[in-house]
mmCIF file of C-alpha atoms and ligand atoms in Angstrom:
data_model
loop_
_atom_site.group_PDB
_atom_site.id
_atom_site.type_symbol
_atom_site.label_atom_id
_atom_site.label_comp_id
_atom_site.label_asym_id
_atom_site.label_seq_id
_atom_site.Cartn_x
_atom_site.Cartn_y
_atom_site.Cartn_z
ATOM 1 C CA UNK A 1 -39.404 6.927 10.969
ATOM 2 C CA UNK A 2 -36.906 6.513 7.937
ATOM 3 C CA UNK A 3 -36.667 2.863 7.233
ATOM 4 C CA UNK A 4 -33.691 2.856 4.575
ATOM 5 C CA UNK A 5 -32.344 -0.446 2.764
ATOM 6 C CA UNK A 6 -29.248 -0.172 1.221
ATOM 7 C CA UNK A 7 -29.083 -2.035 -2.245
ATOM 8 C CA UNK A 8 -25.825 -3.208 -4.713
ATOM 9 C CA UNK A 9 -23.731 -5.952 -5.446
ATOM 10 C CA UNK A 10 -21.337 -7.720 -3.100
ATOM 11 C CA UNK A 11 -18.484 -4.721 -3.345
ATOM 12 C CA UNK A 12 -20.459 -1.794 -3.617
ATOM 13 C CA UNK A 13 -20.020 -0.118 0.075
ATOM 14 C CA UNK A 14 -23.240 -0.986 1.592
ATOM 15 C CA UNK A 15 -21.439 -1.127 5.076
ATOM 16 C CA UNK A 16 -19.169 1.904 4.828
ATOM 17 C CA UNK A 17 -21.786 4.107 2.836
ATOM 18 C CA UNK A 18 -24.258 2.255 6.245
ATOM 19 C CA UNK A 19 -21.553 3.978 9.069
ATOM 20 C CA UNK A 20 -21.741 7.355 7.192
ATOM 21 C CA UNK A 21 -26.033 7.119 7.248
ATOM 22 C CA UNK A 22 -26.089 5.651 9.730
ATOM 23 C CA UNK A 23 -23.874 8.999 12.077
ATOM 24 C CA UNK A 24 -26.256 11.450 9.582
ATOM 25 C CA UNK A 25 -29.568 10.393 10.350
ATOM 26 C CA UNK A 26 -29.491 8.072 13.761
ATOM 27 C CA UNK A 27 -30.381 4.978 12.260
ATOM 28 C CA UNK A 28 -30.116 1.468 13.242
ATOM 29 C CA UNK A 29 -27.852 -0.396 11.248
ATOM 30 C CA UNK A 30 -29.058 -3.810 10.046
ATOM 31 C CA UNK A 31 -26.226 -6.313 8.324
ATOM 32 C CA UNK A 32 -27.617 -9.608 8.185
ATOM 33 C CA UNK A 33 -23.797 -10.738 7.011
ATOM 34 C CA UNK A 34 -22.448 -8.550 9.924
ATOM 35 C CA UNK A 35 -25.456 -11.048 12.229
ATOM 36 C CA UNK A 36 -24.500 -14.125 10.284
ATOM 37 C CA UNK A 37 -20.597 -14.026 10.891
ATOM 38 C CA UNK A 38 -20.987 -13.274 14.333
ATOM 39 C CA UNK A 39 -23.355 -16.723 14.955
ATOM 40 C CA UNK A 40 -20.491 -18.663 12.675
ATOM 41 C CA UNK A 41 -18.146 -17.141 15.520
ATOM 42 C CA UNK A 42 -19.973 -18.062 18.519
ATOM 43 C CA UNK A 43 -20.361 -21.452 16.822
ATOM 44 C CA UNK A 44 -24.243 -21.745 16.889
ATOM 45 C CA UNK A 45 -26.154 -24.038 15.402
ATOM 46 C CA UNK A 46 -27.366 -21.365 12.999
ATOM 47 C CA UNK A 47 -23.798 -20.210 12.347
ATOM 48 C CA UNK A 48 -22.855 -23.874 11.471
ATOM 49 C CA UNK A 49 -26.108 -24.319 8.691
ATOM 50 C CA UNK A 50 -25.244 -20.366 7.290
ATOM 51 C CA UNK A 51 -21.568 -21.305 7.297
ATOM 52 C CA UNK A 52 -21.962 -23.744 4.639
ATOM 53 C CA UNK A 53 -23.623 -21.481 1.950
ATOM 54 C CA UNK A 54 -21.479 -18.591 2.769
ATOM 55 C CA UNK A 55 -18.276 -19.973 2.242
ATOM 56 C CA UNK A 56 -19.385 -20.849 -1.334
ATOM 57 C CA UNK A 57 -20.656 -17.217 -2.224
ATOM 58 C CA UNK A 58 -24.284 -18.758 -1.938
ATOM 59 C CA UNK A 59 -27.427 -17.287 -0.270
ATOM 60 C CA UNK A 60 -28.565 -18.173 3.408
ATOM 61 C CA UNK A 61 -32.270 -19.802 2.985
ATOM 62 C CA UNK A 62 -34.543 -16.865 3.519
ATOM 63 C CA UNK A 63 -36.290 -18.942 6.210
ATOM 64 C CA UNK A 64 -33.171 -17.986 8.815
ATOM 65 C CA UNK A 65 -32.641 -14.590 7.512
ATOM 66 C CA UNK A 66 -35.956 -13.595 7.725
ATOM 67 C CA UNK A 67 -36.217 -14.770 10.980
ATOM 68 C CA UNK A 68 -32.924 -13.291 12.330
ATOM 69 C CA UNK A 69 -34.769 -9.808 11.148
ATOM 70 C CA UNK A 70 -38.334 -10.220 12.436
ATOM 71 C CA UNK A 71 -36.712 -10.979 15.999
ATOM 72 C CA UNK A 72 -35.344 -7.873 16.446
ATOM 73 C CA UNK A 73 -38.019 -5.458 14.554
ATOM 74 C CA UNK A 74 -40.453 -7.176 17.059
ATOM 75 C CA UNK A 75 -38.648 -6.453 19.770
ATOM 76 C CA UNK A 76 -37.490 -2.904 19.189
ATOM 77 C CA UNK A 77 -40.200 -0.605 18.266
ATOM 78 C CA UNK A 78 -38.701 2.818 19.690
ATOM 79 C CA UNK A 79 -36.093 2.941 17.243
ATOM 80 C CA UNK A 80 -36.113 6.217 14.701
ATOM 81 C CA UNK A 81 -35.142 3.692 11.864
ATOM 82 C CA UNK A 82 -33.300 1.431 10.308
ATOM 83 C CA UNK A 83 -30.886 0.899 7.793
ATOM 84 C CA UNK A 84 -30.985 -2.445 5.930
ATOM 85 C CA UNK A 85 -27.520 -3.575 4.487
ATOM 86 C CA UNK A 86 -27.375 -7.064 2.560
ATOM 87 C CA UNK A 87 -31.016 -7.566 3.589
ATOM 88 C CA UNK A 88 -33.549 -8.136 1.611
ATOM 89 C CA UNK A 89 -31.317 -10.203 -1.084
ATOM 90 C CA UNK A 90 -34.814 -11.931 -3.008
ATOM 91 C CA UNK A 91 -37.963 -10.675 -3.786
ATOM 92 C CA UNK A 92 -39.654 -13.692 -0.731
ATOM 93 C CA UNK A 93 -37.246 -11.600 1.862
ATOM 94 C CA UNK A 94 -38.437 -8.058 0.532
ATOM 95 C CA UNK A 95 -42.008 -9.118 1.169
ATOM 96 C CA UNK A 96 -41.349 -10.682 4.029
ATOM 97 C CA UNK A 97 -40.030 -7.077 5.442
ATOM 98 C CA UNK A 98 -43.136 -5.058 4.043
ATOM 99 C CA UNK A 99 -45.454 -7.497 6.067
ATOM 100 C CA UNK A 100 -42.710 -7.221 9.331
ATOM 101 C CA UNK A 101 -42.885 -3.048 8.664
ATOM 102 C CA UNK A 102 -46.317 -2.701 8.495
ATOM 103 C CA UNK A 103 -47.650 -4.186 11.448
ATOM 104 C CA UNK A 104 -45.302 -1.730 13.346
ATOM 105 C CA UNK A 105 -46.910 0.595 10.488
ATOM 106 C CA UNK A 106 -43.497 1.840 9.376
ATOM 107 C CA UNK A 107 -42.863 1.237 5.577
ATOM 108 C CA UNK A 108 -39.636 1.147 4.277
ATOM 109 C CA UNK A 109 -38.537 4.584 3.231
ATOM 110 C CA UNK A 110 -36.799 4.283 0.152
ATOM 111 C CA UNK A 111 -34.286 1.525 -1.227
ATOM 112 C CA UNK A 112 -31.052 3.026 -2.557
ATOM 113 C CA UNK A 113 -29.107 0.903 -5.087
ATOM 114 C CA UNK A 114 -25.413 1.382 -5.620
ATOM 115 C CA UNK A 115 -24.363 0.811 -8.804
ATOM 116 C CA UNK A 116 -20.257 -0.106 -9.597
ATOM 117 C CA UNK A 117 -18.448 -1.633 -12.356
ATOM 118 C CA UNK A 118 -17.796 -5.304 -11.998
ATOM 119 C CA UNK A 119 -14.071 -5.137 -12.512
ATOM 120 C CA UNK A 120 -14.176 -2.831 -9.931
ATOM 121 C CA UNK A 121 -16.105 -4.805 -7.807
ATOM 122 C CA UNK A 122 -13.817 -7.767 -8.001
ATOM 123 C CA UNK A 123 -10.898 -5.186 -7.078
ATOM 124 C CA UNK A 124 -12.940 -3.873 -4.042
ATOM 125 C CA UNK A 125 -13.529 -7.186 -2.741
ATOM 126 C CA UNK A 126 -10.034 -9.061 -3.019
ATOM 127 C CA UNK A 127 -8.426 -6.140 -1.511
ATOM 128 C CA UNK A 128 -10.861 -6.605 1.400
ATOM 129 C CA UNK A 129 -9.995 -9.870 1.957
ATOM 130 C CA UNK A 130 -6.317 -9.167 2.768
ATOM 131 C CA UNK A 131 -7.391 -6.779 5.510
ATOM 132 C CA UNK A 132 -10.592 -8.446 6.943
ATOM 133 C CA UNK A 133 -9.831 -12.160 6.761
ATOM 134 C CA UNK A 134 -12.987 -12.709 5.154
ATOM 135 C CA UNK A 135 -12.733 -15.883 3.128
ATOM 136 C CA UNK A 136 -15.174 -15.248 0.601
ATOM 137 C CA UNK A 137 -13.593 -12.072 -0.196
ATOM 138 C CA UNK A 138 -10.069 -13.610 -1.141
ATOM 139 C CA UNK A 139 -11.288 -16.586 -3.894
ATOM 140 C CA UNK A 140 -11.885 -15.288 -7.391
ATOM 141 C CA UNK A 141 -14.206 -18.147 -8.038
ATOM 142 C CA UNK A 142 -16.505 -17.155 -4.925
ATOM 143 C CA UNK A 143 -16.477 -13.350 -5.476
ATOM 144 C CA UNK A 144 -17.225 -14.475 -9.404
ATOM 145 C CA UNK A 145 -20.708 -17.116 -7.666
ATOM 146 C CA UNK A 146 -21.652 -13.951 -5.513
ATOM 147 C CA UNK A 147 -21.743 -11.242 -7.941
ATOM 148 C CA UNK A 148 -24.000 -14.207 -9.973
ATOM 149 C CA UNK A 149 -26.576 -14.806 -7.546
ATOM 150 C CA UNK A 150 -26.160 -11.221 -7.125
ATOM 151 C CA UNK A 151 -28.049 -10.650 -10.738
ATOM 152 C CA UNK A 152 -29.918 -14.066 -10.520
ATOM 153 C CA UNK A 153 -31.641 -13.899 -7.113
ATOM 154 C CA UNK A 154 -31.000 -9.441 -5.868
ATOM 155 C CA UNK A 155 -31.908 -7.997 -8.826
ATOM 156 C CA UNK A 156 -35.259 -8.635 -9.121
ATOM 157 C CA UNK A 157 -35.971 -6.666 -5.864
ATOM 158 C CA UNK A 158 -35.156 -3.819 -8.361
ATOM 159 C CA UNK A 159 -38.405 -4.045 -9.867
ATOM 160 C CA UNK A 160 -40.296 -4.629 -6.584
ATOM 161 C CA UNK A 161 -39.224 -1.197 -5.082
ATOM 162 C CA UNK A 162 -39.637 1.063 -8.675
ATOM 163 C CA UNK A 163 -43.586 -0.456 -9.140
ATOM 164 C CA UNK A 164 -43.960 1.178 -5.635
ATOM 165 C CA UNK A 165 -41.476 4.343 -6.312
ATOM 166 C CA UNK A 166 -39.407 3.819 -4.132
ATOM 167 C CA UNK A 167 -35.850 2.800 -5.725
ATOM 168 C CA UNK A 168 -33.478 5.165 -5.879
ATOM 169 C CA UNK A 169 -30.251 4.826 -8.224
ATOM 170 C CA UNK A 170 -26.770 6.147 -6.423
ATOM 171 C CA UNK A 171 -23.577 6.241 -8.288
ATOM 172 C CA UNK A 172 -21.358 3.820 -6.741
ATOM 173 C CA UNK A 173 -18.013 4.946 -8.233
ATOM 174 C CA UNK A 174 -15.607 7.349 -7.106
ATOM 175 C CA UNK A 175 -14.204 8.325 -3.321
ATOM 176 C CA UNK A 176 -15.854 7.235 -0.587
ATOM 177 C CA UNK A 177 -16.717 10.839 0.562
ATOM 178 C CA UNK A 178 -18.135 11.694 -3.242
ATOM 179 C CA UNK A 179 -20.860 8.614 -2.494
ATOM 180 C CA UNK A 180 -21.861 9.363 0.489
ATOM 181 C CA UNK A 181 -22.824 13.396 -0.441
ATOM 182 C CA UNK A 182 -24.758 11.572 -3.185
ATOM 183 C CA UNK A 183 -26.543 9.078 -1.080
ATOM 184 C CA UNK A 184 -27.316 11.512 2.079
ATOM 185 C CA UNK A 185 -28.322 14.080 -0.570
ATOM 186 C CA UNK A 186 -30.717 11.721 -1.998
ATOM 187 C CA UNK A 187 -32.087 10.346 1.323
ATOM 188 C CA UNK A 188 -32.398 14.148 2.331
ATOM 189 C CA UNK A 189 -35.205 14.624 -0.153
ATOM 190 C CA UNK A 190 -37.349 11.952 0.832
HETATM 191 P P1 AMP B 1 -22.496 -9.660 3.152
HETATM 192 O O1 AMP B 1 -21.723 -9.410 4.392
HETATM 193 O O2 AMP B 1 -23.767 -8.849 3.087
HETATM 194 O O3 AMP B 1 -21.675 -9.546 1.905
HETATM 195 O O4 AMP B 1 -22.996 -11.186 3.213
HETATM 196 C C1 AMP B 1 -22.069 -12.254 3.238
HETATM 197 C C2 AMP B 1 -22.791 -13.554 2.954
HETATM 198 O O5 AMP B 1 -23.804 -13.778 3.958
HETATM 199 C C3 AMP B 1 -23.556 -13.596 1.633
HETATM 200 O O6 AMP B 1 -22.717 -13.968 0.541
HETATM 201 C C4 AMP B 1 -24.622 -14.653 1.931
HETATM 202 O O7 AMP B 1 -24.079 -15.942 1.875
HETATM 203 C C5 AMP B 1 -24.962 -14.362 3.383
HETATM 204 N N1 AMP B 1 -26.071 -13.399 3.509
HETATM 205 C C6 AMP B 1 -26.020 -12.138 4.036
HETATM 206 N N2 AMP B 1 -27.218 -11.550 4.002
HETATM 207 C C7 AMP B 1 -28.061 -12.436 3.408
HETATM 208 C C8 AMP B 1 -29.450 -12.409 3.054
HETATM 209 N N3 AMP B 1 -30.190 -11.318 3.276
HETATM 210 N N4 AMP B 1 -29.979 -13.502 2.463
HETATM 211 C C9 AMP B 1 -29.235 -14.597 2.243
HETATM 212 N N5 AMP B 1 -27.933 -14.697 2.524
HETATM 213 C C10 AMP B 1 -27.343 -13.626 3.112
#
C-alpha cells in the first residue's frame, strides 16, 4: 500500500501534482480543503465552524480535521492508498495519522514537499482566485496569513518526517508536466 502525503505551501500544486499521482499509481485522493468546502456548501454545522477560520487564511482546529480523516480510513480499508493533500498541516495532525495508519498497519509511504518561491506563490494563488471563486485566494492580506501559518504551524512536520526518513524534497518550480516527472520519479523509487 503506498500511503503518499503531499507537502508545500498554500500555492505549490498539491491538488494538480494529486490528479497526476493520483491517474499514475491508483491512489485515493485525500483534500481535507477539497472535504471542508464541500460541508461549507451543503451548509453543515461543521461547514459553518470551518467557514470562519478559512475565510481568514487560518487553520481548522485539528480536532475536526482529524476527525473528518479517521472516518473515512476506518471505513475504507481495501483501498491501494492514499494520497494526502493539505492534510497533515501540524505536527498533533501528523501523529494523529501515524496512530490512524498503523492500526490498519499501513504507514505512510513517504511525504513529498514542494518547494516554490513566495512571489510565485502569491502569483499562483491570485490567479486562482479569478477562475475558482475561491475567496481566500483573491485577498492579498489572506494569501499573505496563509503562507504565515504556513511556516508557523506546517513546517515543523518537516522535521517529523526527515527523523523517520521519510521526507522527500521536489522542486516546485517550472511547468506543470516538469513537476510531476520529478515527483512520480521520486515516488517510483520508494
Ligand atoms: P487548501 O484547500 O488545502 O488550501 O485549504 C484551504 C483552507 O482549509 C486552509 O487555509 C485551512 O483554513 C483549511 N484546511 C484545509 N486542510 C486543513 C488541515 N489539514 N488543517 C487545518 N485546516 C485545514
Amino acid at each position: 500500500m503506498l500511503n503518499l502525503v503531499l507537502f508545500g505551501p498554500p500555492g505549490a500544486g498539491k491538488g494538480t501534482q494529486a490528479d497526476f499521482l493520483i491517474e499514475k499509481f491508483k491512489l485515493i485522493h485525500l483534500s481535507t480543503g477539497d472535504m471542508l468546502r464541500k460541508q461549507i456548501a451543503e451548509e453543515t454545522p461543521l461547514g459553518l465552524e470551518a467557514k470562519s477560520y478559512m475565510d481568514k487564511g487560518f487553520l481548522v482546529p485539528d480536532s475536526i480535521v482529524i476527525g473528518m480523516i479517521k472516518s473515512i480510513l476506518q471505513n475504507d480499508k481495501e483501498a491501494k492508498g492514499y494520497i494526502f493533500d493539505g492534510f497533515p498541516r501540524t505536527v498533533a495532525q501528523a501523529k494523529a495519522l501515524d496512530v490512524i495508519l498503523n492500526e490498519n498497519e499501513t504507514p505512510v509511504s513517504g511525504m513529498f514537499c514542494l518547494c516554490v518561491e513566495k512571489d510565485e506563490l502569491v502569483n499562483r494563488l491570485l490567479f486562482r482566485g479569478k477562475t475558482s471563486g475561491r475567496t481566500d485566494d483573491q485577498d492579498v492580506s489572506i494569501i499573505e496569513n496563509r503562507i504565515q501559518v504556513y511556516n508557523e504551524k506546517t513546517m515543523p512536520i518537516k522535521d517529523y518526517y526527515l527523523e523517520q526518513n521519510k521526507y522527500y524534497m521536489i522542486d516546485g518550480m517550472g511547468s506543470v508536466e516538469e513537476i510531476a516527472e520529478r515527483l512520480s520519479n521520486t515516488v517510483a523509487t520508494l
